[in-house]
mmCIF file of C-alpha atoms in Angstrom:
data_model
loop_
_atom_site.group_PDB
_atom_site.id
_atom_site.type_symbol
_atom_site.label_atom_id
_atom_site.label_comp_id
_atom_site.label_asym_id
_atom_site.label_seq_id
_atom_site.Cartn_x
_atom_site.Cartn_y
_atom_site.Cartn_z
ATOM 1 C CA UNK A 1 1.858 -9.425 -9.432
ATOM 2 C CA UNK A 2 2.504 -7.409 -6.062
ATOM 3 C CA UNK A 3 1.415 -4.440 -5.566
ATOM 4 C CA UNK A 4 2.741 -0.724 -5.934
ATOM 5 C CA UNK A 5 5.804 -0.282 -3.787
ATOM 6 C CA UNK A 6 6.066 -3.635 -2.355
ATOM 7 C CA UNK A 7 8.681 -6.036 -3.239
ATOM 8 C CA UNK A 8 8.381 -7.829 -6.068
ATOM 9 C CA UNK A 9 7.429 -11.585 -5.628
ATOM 10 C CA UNK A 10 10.264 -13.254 -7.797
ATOM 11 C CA UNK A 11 12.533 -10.665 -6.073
ATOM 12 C CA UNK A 12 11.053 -12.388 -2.898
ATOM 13 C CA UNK A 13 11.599 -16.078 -3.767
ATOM 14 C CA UNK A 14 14.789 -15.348 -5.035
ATOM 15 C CA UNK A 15 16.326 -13.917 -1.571
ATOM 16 C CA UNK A 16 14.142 -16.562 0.070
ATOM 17 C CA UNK A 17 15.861 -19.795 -2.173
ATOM 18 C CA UNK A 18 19.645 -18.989 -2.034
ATOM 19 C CA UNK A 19 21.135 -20.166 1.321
ATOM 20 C CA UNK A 20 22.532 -17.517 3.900
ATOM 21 C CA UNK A 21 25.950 -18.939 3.725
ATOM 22 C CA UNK A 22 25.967 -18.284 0.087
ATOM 23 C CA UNK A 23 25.220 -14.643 0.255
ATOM 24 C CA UNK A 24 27.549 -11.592 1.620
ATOM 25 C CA UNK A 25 27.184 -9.333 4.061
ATOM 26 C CA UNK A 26 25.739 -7.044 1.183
ATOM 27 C CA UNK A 27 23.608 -9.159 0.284
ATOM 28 C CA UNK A 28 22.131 -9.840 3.561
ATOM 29 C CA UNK A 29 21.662 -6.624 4.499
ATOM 30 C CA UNK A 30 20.134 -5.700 1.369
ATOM 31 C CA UNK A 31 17.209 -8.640 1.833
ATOM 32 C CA UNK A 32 16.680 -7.959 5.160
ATOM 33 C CA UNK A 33 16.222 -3.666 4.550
ATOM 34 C CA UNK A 34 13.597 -4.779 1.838
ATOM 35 C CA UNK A 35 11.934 -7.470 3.593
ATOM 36 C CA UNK A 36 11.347 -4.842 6.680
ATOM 37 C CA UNK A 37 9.945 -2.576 4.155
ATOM 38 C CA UNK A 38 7.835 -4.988 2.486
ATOM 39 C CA UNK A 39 6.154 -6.341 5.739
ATOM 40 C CA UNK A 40 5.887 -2.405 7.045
ATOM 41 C CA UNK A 41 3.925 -1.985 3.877
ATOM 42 C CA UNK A 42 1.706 -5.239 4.448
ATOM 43 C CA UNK A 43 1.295 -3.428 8.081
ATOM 44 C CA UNK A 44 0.197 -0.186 6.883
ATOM 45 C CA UNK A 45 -2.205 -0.841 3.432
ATOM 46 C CA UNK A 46 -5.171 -2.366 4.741
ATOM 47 C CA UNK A 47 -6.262 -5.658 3.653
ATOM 48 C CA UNK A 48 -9.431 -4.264 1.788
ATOM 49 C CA UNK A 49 -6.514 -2.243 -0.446
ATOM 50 C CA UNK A 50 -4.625 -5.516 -1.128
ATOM 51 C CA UNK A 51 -5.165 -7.210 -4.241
ATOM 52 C CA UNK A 52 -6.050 -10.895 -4.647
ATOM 53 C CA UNK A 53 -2.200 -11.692 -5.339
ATOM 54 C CA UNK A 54 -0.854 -9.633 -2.458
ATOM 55 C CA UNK A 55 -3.175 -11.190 -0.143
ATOM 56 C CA UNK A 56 -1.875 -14.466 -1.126
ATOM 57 C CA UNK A 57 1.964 -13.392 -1.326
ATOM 58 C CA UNK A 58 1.333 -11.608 2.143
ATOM 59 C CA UNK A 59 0.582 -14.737 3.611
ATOM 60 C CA UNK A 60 2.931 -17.504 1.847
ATOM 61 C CA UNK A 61 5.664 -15.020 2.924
ATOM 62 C CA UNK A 62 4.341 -14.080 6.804
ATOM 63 C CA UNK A 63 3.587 -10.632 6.124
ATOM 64 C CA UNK A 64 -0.250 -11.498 6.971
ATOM 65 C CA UNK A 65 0.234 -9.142 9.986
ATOM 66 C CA UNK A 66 0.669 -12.164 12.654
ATOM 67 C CA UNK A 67 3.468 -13.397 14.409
ATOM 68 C CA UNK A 68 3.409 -16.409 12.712
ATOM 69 C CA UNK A 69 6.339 -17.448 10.833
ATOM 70 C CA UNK A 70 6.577 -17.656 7.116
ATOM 71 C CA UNK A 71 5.816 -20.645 5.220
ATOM 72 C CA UNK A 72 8.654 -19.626 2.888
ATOM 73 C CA UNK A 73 10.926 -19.598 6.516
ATOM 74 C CA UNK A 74 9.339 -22.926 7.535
ATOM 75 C CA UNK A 75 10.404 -24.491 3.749
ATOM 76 C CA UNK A 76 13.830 -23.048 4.471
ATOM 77 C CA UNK A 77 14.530 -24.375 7.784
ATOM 78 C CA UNK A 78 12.940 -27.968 7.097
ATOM 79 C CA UNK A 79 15.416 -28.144 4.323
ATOM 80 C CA UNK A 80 18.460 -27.143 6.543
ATOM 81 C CA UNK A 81 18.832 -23.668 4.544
ATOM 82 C CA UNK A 82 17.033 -20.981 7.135
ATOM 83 C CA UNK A 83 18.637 -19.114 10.429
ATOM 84 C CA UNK A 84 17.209 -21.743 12.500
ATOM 85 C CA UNK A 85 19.782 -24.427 11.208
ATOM 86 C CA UNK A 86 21.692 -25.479 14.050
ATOM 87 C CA UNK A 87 24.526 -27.170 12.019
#
């Protein structure tokens, strides 16, 4: 379960497992206004405020406060769905 006033984590997965090219420009401006919000709430509540489960959803989604990318973004672009499909 994620914490108060971050984005859900089925919420998450779901925007995260339907292709770009399916979605409308609604759509994709909706997930990307809540997946700023969600990582400027990973930035601001300090880890020792986290749960157990948002430390864990924090980092499968990238919002561990690095510049690494996401797993969930690596899964998507090894399987030809993510931004960084060249085709």
């Amino acid at each position: 379960m994620s914490d108060n006033n971050r984005q859900s984590f089925t919420d998450k997965a779901g925007s995260a497992l339907k292709p770009d090219s399916e979605k409308g420009t609604f759509e994709k401006a909706s997930d990307s206004i809540k997946g700023n919000m969600d990582s400027l709430g990973s930035s601001v509540q300090p880890n020792s405020q986290k749960s157990t489960s948002q430390k864990v959803g924090d980092s499968v989604s990238g919002n561990s406060n690095q510049n690494d990318e996401s797993l969930m973004n690596k899964a998507k672009n090894a399987v030809g769905l993510g931004q960084n499909n060249n085709n």
